[in-house]
């Protein structure tokens, strides 16, 4: 049951209409999440800006996917896991990475696994990571910028994951084939 309205461009508050038009231009459709966020033009704008900032962070496509999906899966987001599965495929991320993230299994690539493990620690511990966690992350080849970039990605995902839990946002038709449930 959806508990928050999913707007279209016509029903959205005036301030959200240009933002939703930008979503359609960027994605070729209006993502349901953006329709829900449209009720508050400020949160929609914040989400879109965080998405752009994180996409342009120090991470490549594989690493972006690791951060996004690690958080999505940890937060058990029924909407974001399928959406980011589709996005990862569009970004040409290897299917083995996608499936490992969806199934919460270790990644074969040691550096990506260090990123997954550290992202999970940041998420679960609300930023209260141990020195051991930081040391292992740095030993894998990451640095302080990547620590902060994870926090940026987490900020974006908190908006979307929490909103989708409250709204029970329907999965977009384009991503229904990637449906997912927490095991």
Coordinates of C-alpha atoms in Angstrom, one line a residue:
X1 CA 0.0 0.0 0.0
X2 CA 1.4 3.4 -1.0
X3 CA 1.2 5.9 1.8
X4 CA 2.6 8.9 0.0
X5 CA 1.4 10.3 -3.4
X6 CA 3.4 9.6 -6.5
X7 CA 3.1 12.8 -8.5
X8 CA 3.3 13.2 -12.3
X9 CA 4.4 16.5 -13.8
X10 CA 0.8 17.8 -14.0
X11 CA -0.1 17.0 -10.3
X12 CA 3.2 18.1 -8.8
X13 CA 3.7 21.4 -6.9
X14 CA 4.7 24.2 -9.3
X15 CA 8.3 24.3 -7.9
X16 CA 8.8 20.6 -8.6
X17 CA 7.6 20.6 -12.2
X18 CA 10.9 21.8 -13.8
X19 CA 12.8 19.3 -11.6
X20 CA 10.5 16.4 -12.8
X21 CA 10.9 17.6 -16.4
X22 CA 14.7 17.3 -15.9
X23 CA 14.2 13.8 -14.5
X24 CA 12.3 12.7 -17.7
X25 CA 15.0 14.3 -19.8
X26 CA 17.7 12.5 -17.9
X27 CA 16.1 9.1 -17.5
X28 CA 13.7 8.9 -20.4
X29 CA 10.9 8.4 -17.9
X30 CA 9.7 9.8 -14.6
X31 CA 11.1 7.5 -11.8
X32 CA 8.4 6.8 -9.2
X33 CA 10.8 8.0 -6.4
X34 CA 11.1 11.4 -8.1
X35 CA 7.3 11.5 -8.2
X36 CA 7.1 10.9 -4.5
X37 CA 9.8 13.4 -3.7
X38 CA 8.1 16.0 -5.8
X39 CA 5.7 16.8 -2.9
X40 CA 8.6 18.7 -1.4
X41 CA 10.5 20.6 -4.1
X42 CA 13.4 21.0 -1.6
X43 CA 14.0 17.2 -1.0
X44 CA 13.6 16.5 -4.8
X45 CA 16.2 19.1 -5.6
X46 CA 18.5 17.9 -2.8
X47 CA 18.2 14.3 -4.0
X48 CA 18.9 15.3 -7.6
X49 CA 21.9 17.4 -6.6
X50 CA 23.3 14.7 -4.4
X51 CA 22.9 12.1 -7.2
X52 CA 24.8 14.4 -9.6
X53 CA 27.5 15.1 -7.0
X54 CA 28.0 11.4 -6.1
X55 CA 28.0 10.3 -9.8
X56 CA 30.8 12.8 -10.3
X57 CA 32.8 11.8 -7.2
X58 CA 36.1 9.9 -7.2
X59 CA 34.4 6.6 -7.9
X60 CA 34.1 4.7 -11.2
X61 CA 30.9 2.9 -12.3
X62 CA 31.8 -0.3 -10.4
X63 CA 32.6 1.6 -7.3
X64 CA 29.4 3.8 -7.5
X65 CA 27.4 0.6 -7.8
X66 CA 29.1 -1.0 -4.8
X67 CA 28.4 2.0 -2.6
X68 CA 24.8 2.4 -3.8
X69 CA 23.8 -1.2 -3.7
X70 CA 25.6 -2.0 -0.4
X71 CA 23.5 0.7 1.2
X72 CA 20.3 -0.2 -0.7
X73 CA 20.6 -3.8 0.4
X74 CA 21.5 -3.0 4.0
X75 CA 18.5 -0.7 4.2
X76 CA 16.3 -3.4 2.4
X77 CA 15.0 -0.9 -0.2
X78 CA 12.5 -2.8 -2.4
X79 CA 12.6 0.1 -4.9
X80 CA 16.3 1.1 -5.1
X81 CA 17.8 -2.4 -5.4
X82 CA 16.0 -3.2 -8.6
X83 CA 16.5 0.4 -9.9
X84 CA 20.2 0.3 -9.3
X85 CA 20.4 -3.2 -10.8
X86 CA 19.1 -1.7 -14.0
X87 CA 21.3 1.4 -13.7
X88 CA 24.4 -0.9 -13.1
X89 CA 23.5 -2.8 -16.2
X90 CA 23.2 0.4 -18.2
X91 CA 26.6 1.4 -16.8
X92 CA 28.0 -1.9 -18.0
X93 CA 28.9 -3.1 -14.5
X94 CA 29.8 -6.8 -14.5
X95 CA 26.9 -9.1 -13.7
X96 CA 29.0 -11.0 -11.1
X97 CA 29.4 -7.7 -9.1
X98 CA 25.7 -6.9 -9.4
X99 CA 24.6 -10.4 -8.2
X100 CA 27.1 -10.5 -5.3
X101 CA 25.8 -7.1 -4.1
X102 CA 22.2 -8.2 -4.4
X103 CA 22.9 -11.5 -2.6
X104 CA 25.2 -9.9 0.1
X105 CA 28.1 -12.2 -0.8
X106 CA 31.7 -11.1 -0.9
X107 CA 33.1 -9.5 -4.2
X108 CA 35.9 -11.3 -6.0
X109 CA 37.9 -8.1 -6.5
X110 CA 39.7 -7.4 -3.2
X111 CA 39.6 -3.6 -3.6
X112 CA 35.8 -3.6 -4.4
X113 CA 35.3 -5.9 -1.4
X114 CA 37.1 -3.5 0.8
X115 CA 34.8 -0.7 -0.5
X116 CA 31.8 -2.9 0.2
X117 CA 32.9 -3.8 3.7
X118 CA 33.8 -0.2 4.6
X119 CA 30.5 1.2 3.2
X120 CA 28.6 -1.4 5.2
X121 CA 30.5 -0.5 8.4
X122 CA 29.8 3.3 7.8
X123 CA 26.1 2.5 7.2
X124 CA 25.6 0.0 10.1
X125 CA 27.6 2.0 12.6
X126 CA 26.2 5.4 11.6
X127 CA 29.7 6.7 10.8
X128 CA 31.2 5.3 14.0
X129 CA 33.8 3.2 12.2
X130 CA 36.9 1.7 14.0
X131 CA 40.5 2.6 13.3
X132 CA 40.8 -1.0 12.1
X133 CA 38.1 -0.4 9.5
X134 CA 39.8 2.8 8.3
X135 CA 43.2 1.1 8.1
X136 CA 41.9 -1.8 6.1
X137 CA 40.1 0.6 3.7
X138 CA 43.3 2.7 3.2
X139 CA 45.4 -0.5 2.8
X140 CA 43.1 -1.4 -0.1
X141 CA 44.1 1.7 -2.0
X142 CA 41.4 4.2 -0.9
X143 CA 41.9 7.5 0.9
X144 CA 40.2 10.2 2.8
X145 CA 38.4 11.5 -0.2
X146 CA 36.7 8.2 -0.7
X147 CA 35.7 8.1 2.9
X148 CA 33.9 11.4 2.4
X149 CA 32.5 10.3 -1.0
X150 CA 30.9 7.3 0.7
X151 CA 29.2 9.7 3.2
X152 CA 28.0 11.7 0.2
X153 CA 26.5 8.5 -1.4
X154 CA 25.0 7.5 1.9
X155 CA 23.3 10.9 2.2
X156 CA 21.7 10.3 -1.2
X157 CA 20.6 6.8 -0.3
X158 CA 19.1 7.8 3.1
X159 CA 16.8 10.2 1.2
X160 CA 15.7 7.5 -1.3
X161 CA 15.7 4.4 0.9
X162 CA 13.8 6.1 3.8
X163 CA 11.3 7.7 1.4
X164 CA 10.6 4.4 -0.4
X165 CA 10.0 2.7 2.9
X166 CA 7.5 5.2 4.0
X167 CA 5.9 5.6 0.5
X168 CA 6.1 2.0 -0.5
X169 CA 7.0 3.4 -3.9
X170 CA 6.0 1.1 -6.7
X171 CA 9.0 -0.3 -8.7
X172 CA 9.1 1.3 -12.1
X173 CA 8.1 -0.9 -15.0
X174 CA 11.6 -0.7 -16.5
X175 CA 13.0 -2.3 -13.3
X176 CA 10.3 -4.8 -12.4
X177 CA 12.3 -7.7 -13.9
X178 CA 15.0 -7.0 -11.3
X179 CA 12.6 -7.3 -8.3
X180 CA 14.3 -8.0 -5.0
X181 CA 13.5 -8.9 -1.4
X182 CA 15.8 -9.0 1.6
X183 CA 16.7 -12.6 2.5

